[in-house]
mmCIF file of C-alpha atoms and ligand atoms in Angstrom:
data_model
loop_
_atom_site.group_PDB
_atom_site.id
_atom_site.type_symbol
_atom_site.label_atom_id
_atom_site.label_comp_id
_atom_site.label_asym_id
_atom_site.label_seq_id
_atom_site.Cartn_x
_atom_site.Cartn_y
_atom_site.Cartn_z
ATOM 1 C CA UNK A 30 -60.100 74.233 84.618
ATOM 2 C CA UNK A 31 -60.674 76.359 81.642
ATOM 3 C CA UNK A 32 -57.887 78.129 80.431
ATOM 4 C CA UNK A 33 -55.124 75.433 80.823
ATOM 5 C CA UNK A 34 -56.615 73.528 78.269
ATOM 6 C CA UNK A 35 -58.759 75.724 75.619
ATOM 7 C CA UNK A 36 -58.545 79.587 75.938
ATOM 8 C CA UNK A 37 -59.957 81.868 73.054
ATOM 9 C CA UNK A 38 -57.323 84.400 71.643
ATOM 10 C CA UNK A 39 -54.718 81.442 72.198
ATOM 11 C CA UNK A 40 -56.287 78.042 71.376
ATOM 12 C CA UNK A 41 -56.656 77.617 67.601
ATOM 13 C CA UNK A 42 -58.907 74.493 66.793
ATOM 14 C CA UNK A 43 -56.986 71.831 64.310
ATOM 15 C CA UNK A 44 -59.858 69.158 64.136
ATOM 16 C CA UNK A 45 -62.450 71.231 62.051
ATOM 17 C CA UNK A 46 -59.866 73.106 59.924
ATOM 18 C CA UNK A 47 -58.579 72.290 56.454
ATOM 19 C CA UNK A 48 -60.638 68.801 55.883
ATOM 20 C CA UNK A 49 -63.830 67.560 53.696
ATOM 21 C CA UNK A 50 -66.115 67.449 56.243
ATOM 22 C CA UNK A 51 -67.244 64.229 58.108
ATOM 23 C CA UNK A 52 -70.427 62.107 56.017
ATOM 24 C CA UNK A 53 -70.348 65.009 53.331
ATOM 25 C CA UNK A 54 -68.747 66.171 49.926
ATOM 26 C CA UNK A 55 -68.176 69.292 51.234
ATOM 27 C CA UNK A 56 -64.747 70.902 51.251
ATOM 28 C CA UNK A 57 -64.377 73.392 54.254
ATOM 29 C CA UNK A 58 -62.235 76.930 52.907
ATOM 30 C CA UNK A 59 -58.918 77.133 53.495
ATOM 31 C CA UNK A 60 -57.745 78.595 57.117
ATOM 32 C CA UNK A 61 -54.171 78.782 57.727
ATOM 33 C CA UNK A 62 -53.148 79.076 61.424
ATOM 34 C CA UNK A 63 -52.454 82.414 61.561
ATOM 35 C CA UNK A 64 -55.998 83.119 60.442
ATOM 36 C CA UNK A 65 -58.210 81.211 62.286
ATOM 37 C CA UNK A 66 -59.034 84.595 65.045
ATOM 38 C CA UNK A 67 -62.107 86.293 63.955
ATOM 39 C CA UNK A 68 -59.908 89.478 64.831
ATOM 40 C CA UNK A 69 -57.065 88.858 62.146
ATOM 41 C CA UNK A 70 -59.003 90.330 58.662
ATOM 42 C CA UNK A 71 -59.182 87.268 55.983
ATOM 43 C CA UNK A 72 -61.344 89.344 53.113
ATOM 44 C CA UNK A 73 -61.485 86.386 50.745
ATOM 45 C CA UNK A 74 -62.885 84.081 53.495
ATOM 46 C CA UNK A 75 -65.896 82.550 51.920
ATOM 47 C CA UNK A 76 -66.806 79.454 53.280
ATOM 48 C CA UNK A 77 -69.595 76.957 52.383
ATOM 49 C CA UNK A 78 -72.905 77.115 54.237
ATOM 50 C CA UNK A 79 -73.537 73.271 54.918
ATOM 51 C CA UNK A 80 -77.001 71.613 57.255
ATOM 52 C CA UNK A 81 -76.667 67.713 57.064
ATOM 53 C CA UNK A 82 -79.703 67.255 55.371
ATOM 54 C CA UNK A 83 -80.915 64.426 57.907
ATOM 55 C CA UNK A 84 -80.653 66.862 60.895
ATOM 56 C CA UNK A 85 -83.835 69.430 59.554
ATOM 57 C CA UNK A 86 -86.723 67.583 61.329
ATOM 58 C CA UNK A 87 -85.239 66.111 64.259
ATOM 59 C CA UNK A 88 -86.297 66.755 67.775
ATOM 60 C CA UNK A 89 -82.786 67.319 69.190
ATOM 61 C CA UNK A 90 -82.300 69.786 66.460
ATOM 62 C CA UNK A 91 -83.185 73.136 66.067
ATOM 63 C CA UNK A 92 -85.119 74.897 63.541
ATOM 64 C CA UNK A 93 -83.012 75.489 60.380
ATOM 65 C CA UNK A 94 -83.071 79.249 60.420
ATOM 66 C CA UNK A 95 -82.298 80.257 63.819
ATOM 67 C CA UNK A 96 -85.090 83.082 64.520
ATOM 68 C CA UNK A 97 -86.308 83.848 67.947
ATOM 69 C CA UNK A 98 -83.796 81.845 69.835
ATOM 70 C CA UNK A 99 -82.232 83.287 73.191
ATOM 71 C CA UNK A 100 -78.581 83.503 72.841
ATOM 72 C CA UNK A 101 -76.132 82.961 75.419
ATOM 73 C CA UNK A 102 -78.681 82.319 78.428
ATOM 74 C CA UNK A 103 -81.298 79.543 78.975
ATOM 75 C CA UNK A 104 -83.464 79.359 76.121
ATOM 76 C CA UNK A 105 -86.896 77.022 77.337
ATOM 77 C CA UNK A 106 -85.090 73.859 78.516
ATOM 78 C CA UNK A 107 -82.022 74.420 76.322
ATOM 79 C CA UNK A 108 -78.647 75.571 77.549
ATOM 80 C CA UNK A 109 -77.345 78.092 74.892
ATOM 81 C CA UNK A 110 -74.268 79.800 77.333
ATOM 82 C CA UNK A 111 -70.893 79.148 76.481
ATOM 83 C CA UNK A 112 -68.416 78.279 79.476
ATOM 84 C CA UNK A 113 -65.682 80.458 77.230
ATOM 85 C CA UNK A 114 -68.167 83.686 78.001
ATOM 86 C CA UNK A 115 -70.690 85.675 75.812
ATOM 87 C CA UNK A 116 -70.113 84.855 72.131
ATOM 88 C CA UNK A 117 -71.072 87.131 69.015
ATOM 89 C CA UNK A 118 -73.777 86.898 66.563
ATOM 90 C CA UNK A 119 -72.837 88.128 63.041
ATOM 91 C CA UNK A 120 -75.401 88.535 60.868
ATOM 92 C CA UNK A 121 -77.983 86.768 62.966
ATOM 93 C CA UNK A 122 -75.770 83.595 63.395
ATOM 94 C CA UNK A 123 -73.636 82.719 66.910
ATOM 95 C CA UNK A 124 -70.017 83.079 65.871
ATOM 96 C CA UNK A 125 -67.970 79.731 66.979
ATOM 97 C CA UNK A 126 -65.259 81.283 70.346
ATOM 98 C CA UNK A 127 -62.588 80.198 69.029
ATOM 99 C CA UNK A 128 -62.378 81.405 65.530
ATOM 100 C CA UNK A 129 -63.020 80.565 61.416
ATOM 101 C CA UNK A 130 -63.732 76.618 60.919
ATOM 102 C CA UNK A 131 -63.943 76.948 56.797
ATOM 103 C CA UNK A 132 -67.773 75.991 56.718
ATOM 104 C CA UNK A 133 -71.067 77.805 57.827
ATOM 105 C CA UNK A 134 -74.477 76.272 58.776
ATOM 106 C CA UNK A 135 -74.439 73.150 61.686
ATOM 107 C CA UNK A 136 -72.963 70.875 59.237
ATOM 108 C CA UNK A 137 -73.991 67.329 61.794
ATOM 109 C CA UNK A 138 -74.642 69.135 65.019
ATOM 110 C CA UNK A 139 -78.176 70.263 66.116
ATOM 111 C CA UNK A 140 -78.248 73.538 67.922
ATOM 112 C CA UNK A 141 -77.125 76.863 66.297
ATOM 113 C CA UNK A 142 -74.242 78.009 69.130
ATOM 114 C CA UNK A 143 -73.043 75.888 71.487
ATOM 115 C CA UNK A 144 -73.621 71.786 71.651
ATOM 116 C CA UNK A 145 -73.036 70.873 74.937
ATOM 117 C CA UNK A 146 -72.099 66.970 75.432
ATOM 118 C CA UNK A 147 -71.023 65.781 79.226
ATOM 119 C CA UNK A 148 -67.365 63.331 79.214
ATOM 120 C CA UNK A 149 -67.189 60.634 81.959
ATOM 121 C CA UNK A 150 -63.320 59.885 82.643
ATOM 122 C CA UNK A 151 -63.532 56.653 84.398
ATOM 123 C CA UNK A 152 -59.751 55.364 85.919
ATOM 124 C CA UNK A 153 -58.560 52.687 88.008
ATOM 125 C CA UNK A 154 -54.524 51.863 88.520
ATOM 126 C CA UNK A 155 -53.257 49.155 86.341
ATOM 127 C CA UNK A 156 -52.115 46.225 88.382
ATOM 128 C CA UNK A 157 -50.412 42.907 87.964
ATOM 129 C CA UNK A 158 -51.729 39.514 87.847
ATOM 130 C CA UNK A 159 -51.178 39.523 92.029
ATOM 131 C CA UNK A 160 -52.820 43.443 91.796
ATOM 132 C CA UNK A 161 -49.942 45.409 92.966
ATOM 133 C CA UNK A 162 -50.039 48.788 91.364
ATOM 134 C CA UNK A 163 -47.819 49.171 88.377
ATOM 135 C CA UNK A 164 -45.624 51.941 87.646
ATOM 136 C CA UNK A 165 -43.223 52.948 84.681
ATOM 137 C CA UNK A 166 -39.972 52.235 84.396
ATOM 138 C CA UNK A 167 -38.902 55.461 83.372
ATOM 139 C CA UNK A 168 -40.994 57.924 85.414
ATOM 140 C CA UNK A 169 -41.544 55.970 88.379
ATOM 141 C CA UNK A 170 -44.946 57.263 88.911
ATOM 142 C CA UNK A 171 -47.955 55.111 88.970
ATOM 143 C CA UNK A 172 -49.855 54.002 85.736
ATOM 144 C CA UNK A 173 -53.544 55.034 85.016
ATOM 145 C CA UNK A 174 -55.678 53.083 82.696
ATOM 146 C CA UNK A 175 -59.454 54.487 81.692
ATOM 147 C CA UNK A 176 -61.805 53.596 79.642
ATOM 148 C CA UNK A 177 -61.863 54.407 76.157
ATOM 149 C CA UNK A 178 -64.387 53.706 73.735
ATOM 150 C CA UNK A 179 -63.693 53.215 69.612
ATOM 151 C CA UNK A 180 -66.327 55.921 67.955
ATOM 152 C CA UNK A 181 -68.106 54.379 65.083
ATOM 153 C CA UNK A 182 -68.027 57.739 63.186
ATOM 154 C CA UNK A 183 -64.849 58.528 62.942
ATOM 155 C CA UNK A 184 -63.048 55.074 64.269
ATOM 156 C CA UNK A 185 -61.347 57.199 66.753
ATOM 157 C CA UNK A 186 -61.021 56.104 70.457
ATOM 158 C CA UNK A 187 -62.628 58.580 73.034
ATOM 159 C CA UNK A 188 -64.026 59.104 76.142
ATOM 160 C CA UNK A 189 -67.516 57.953 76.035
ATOM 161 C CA UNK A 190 -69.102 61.013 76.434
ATOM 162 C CA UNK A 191 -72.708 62.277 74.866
ATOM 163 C CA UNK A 192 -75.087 64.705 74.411
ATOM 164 C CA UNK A 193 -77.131 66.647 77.311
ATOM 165 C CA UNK A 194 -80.325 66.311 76.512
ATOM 166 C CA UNK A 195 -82.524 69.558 76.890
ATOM 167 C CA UNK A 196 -83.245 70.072 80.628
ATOM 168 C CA UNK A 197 -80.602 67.513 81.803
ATOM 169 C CA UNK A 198 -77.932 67.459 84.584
ATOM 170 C CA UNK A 199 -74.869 66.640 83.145
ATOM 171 C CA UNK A 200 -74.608 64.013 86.391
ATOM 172 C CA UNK A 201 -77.449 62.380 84.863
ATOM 173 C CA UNK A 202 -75.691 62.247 81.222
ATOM 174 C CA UNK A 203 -72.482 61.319 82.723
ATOM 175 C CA UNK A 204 -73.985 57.919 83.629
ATOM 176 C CA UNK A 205 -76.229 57.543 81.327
ATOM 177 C CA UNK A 206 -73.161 57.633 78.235
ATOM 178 C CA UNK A 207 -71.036 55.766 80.189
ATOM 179 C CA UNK A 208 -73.728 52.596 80.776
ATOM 180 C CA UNK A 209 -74.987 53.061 77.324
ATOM 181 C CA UNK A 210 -71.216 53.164 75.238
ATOM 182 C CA UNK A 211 -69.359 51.197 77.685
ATOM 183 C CA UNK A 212 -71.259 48.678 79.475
ATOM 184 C CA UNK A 213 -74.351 48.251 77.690
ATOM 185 C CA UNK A 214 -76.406 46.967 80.463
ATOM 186 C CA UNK A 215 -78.600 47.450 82.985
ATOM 187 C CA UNK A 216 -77.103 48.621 86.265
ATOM 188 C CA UNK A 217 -79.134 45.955 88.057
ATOM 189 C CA UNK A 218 -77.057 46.437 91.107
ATOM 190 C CA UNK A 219 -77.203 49.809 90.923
ATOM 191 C CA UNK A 220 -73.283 49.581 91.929
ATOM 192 C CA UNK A 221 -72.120 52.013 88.581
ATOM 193 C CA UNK A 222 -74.727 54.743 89.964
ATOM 194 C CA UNK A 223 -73.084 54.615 93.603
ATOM 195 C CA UNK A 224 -70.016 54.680 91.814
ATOM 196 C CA UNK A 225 -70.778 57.742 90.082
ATOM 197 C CA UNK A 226 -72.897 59.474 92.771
ATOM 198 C CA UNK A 227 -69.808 58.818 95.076
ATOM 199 C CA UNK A 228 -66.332 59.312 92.921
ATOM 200 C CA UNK A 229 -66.943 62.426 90.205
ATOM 201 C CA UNK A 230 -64.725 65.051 89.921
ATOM 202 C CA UNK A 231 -64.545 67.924 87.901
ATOM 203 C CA UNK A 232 -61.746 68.376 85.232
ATOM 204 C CA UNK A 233 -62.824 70.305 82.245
ATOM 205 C CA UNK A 234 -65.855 72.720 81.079
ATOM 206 C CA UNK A 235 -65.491 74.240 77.761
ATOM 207 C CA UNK A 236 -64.436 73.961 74.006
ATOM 208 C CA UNK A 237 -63.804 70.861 72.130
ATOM 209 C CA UNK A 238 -62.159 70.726 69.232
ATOM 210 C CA UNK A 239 -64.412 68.357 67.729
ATOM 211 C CA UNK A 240 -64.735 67.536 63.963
ATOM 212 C CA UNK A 241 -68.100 68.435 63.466
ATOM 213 C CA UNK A 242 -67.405 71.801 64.426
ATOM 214 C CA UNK A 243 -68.865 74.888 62.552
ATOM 215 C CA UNK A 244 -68.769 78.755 62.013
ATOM 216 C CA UNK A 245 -72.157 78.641 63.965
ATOM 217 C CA UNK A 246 -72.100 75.439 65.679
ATOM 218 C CA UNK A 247 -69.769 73.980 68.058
ATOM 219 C CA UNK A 248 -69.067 71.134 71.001
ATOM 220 C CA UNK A 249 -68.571 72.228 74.119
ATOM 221 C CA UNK A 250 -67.745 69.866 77.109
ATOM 222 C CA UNK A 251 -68.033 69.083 80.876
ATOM 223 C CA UNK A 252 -65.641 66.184 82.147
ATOM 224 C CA UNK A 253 -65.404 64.711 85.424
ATOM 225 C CA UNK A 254 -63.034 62.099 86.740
ATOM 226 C CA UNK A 255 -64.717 58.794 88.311
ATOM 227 C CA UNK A 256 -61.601 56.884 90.104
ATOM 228 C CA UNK A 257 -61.909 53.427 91.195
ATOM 229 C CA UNK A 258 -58.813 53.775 93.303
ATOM 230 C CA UNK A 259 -58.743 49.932 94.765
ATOM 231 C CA UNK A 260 -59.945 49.122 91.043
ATOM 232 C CA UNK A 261 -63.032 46.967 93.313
ATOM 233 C CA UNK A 262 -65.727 48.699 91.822
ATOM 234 C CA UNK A 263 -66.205 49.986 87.837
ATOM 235 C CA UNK A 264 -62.614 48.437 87.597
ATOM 236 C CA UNK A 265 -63.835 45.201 87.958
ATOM 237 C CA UNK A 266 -66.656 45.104 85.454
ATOM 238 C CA UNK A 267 -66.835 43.421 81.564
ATOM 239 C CA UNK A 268 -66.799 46.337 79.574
ATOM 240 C CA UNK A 269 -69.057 45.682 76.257
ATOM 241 C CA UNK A 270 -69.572 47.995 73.490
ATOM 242 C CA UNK A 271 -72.987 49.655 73.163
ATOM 243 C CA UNK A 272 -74.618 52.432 71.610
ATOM 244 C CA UNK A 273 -72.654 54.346 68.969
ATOM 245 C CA UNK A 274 -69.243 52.890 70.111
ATOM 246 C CA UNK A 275 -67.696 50.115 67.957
ATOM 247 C CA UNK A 276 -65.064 48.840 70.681
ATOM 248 C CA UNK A 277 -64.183 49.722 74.373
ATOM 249 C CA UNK A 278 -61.170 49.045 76.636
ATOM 250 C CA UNK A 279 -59.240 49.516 79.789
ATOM 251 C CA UNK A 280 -56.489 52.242 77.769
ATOM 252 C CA UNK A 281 -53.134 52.652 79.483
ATOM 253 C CA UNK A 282 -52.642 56.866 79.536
ATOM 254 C CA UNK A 283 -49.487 58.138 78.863
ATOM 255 C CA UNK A 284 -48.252 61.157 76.340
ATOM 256 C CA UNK A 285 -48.555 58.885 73.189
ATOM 257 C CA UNK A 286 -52.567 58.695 73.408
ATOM 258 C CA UNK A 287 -54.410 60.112 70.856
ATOM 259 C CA UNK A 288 -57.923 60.381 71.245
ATOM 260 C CA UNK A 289 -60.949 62.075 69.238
ATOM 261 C CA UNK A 290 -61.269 65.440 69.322
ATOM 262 C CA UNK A 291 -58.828 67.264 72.201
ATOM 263 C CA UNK A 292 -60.009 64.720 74.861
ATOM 264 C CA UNK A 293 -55.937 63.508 75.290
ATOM 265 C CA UNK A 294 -55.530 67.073 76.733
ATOM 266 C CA UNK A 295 -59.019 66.684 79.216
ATOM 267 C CA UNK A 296 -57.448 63.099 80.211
ATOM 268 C CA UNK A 297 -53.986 64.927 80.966
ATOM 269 C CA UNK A 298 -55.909 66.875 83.615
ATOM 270 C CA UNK A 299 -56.542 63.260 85.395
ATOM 271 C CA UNK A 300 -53.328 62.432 84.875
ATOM 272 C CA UNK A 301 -52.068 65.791 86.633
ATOM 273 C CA UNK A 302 -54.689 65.841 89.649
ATOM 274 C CA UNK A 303 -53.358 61.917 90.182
ATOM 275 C CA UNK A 304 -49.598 62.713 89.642
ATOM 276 C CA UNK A 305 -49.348 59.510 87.525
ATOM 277 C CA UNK A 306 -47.250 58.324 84.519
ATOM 278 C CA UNK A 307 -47.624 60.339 81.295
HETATM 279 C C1 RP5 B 19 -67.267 65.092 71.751
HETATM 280 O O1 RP5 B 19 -68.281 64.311 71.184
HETATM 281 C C2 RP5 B 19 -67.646 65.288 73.187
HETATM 282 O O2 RP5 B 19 -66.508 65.559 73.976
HETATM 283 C C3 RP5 B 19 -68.305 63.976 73.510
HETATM 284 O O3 RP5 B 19 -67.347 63.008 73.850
HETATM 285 C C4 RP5 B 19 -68.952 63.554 72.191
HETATM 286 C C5 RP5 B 19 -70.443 63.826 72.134
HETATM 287 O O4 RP5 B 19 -70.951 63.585 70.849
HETATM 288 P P1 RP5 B 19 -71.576 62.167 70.427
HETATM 289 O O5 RP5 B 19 -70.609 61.090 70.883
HETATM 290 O O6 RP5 B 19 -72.877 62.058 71.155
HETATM 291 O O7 RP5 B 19 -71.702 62.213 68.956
HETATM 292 O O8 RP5 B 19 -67.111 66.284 71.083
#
C-alpha cells in the first residue's frame, strides 16, 4: 500500500513547497517542480534553517542538534525507520525521501527524520431516514461517509490522526486520536475499543505530504480503515470535537474532498478496497 499513493523518484510533495511556513515569518526558497529530487542539481538552493522556538525543551522533541541519534533503526523507544527505505544524512542531518522542501531545521515537528503519526479512517454507509443504503445517481455504487475532523491549525478537515508516542503501537494511537479528536469522551462502554480491536484494516504506511514538512523533518503515516458496515456501532455515536480539532462530522467521500495534507488520496484507498462512490 505504498507505492500507489507516495513513491520517492515519482511523488513530488506540494504541501511544504513554495509557502511562508505555518505559525512563522519564514519564507521557504523557491522549488519549482522539476527540482524538488535531491538528484536534479539546484546550485543556488539555499534554504532557511528554521526550529520553532517553542519546540527546544519539550519532551516529545529531540535535542536541537541531532548528535548521537541512531538513524534509520530503533533509537531507545523511538522509531527513526522510514517505511519509504533507508534515507540519507547530508552533513549530519536526515535528508527528507522525497526531495527539497525550501527550509532546513524541524520548523514545528519534533524529531530530526521521520515523525511518525498513526490515521484512523472510520466509515459507515450513508443511509436514509428508513436506513437503506444510499448510492449515487451517477455511479451507482454505494456512498461512504467517515469521519472528518476540522484541524485547528490550519482549519483544514482531516482524518483525526496523531502522533505515536515513543514506544507506542500505532493500535494503541489509533484509538486513542480518534476518542480524543472525535468523541471526546470516555469509552465507558468500552464499545469504540471492541470496535477498533475488531474492524481495522490496513490502507497506507508512508509519506505525508504534510505542511510542516522539512529538509530534515518529515510526517510519515500508518492508516487503517475501521468500517461500521450496519452503521450499529461507531456509526451511531454523537461525534463532539475534542483535543486539537475545532469541528468533526460524518463527511460524504467522493473525488471533490479535499483534506489536509494528502489524506484525500489515503481515504481513496477505502474507497477502492469498498468499491464505493468517488
Ligand atoms: C498528519 O498530521 C498525519 O497524517 C496526522 O493526521 C496528523 C498528526 O499530527 P497532529 O494532528 O498530531 O499535529 O500529517
Amino acid at each position: 500500500m505504498l507505492a500507489s499513493i507516495v513513491k520517492p523518484g515519482t511523488f513530488r510533495h506540494i504541501m511544504c513547497r513554495n509557502n511562508i511556513y505555518p505559525r512563522s515569518n519564514v519564507t521557504r526558497f523557491s522549488v519549482p517542480d522539476d527540482l524538488v529530487f535531491w538528484n536534479v542539481p539546484y546550485e543556488s538552493y539555499c534554504p532557511t534553517c528554521y526550529t520553532a522556538p517553542h519546540i527546544n525543551g519539550q519532551t516529545w522533541a529531540d535535542e536541537p542538534l541531532p548528535f548521537g541519534i541512531k538513524w534509520n533503526q530503533n533509537d531507545g523507544l523511538v522509531n527513526r525507520v522510514s517505511f519509504h527505505g533507508e534515507y540519507k544524512i547530508k552533513n549530519g542531518l536526515p535528508q527528507n525521501p522525497i526531495g527539497r522542501t525550501g527550509l532546513c531545521g524541524r520548523g514545528l515537528l519534533g524529531r530530526w527524520g521521520p515523525n511518525h503519526a498513526a490515521d484512523p479512517i472510520v466509515t459507515r454507509w450513508k443511509r436514509d431516514e428508513n436506513g437503506e443504503v444510499l448510492s449515487h445517481e451517477n455511479s451507482g455504487k454505494n456512498i461512504l461517509q467517515m469521519v472528518a475532523i476540522q484541524r485547528s491549525d490550519n482549519k483544514m478537515w482531516a482524518i483525526p490522526g496523531g502522533m505515536v508516542d515513543p514506544g507506542e503501537n500505532v493500535s494503541v494511537t489509533l484509538k486513542r486520536e480518534f476518542t480524543e479528536e472525535a468523541l471526546n469522551f470516555d469509552d465507558k462502554g468500552n464499545m469504540v475499543e471492541q470496535f477498533f480491536k475488531q474492524s481495522g484494516e490496513h490502507v497506507y504506511s508512508g509519506y505525508v505530504d504534510d505542511f510542516r514538512n522539512t529538509d530534515n523533518s518529515w510526517m510519515e503515516t500508518t492508516a487503517l480503515n475501521f468500517h461500521d458496515d450496519d452503521g450499529s456501532k461507531v456509526g451511531q455515536l454523537q461525534l463532539q470535537a475534542g483535543d486539537d480539532a475545532t469541528n468533526v462530522r460524518w463527511t460524504d467521500i467522493n473525488g471533490d474532498l479535499k483534506l489536509h495534507a494528502n489524506h484525500a488520496d489515503i481515504v481513496r484507498e477505502v474507497i477502492i478496497k469498498r468499491n464505493a462512490h468517488w
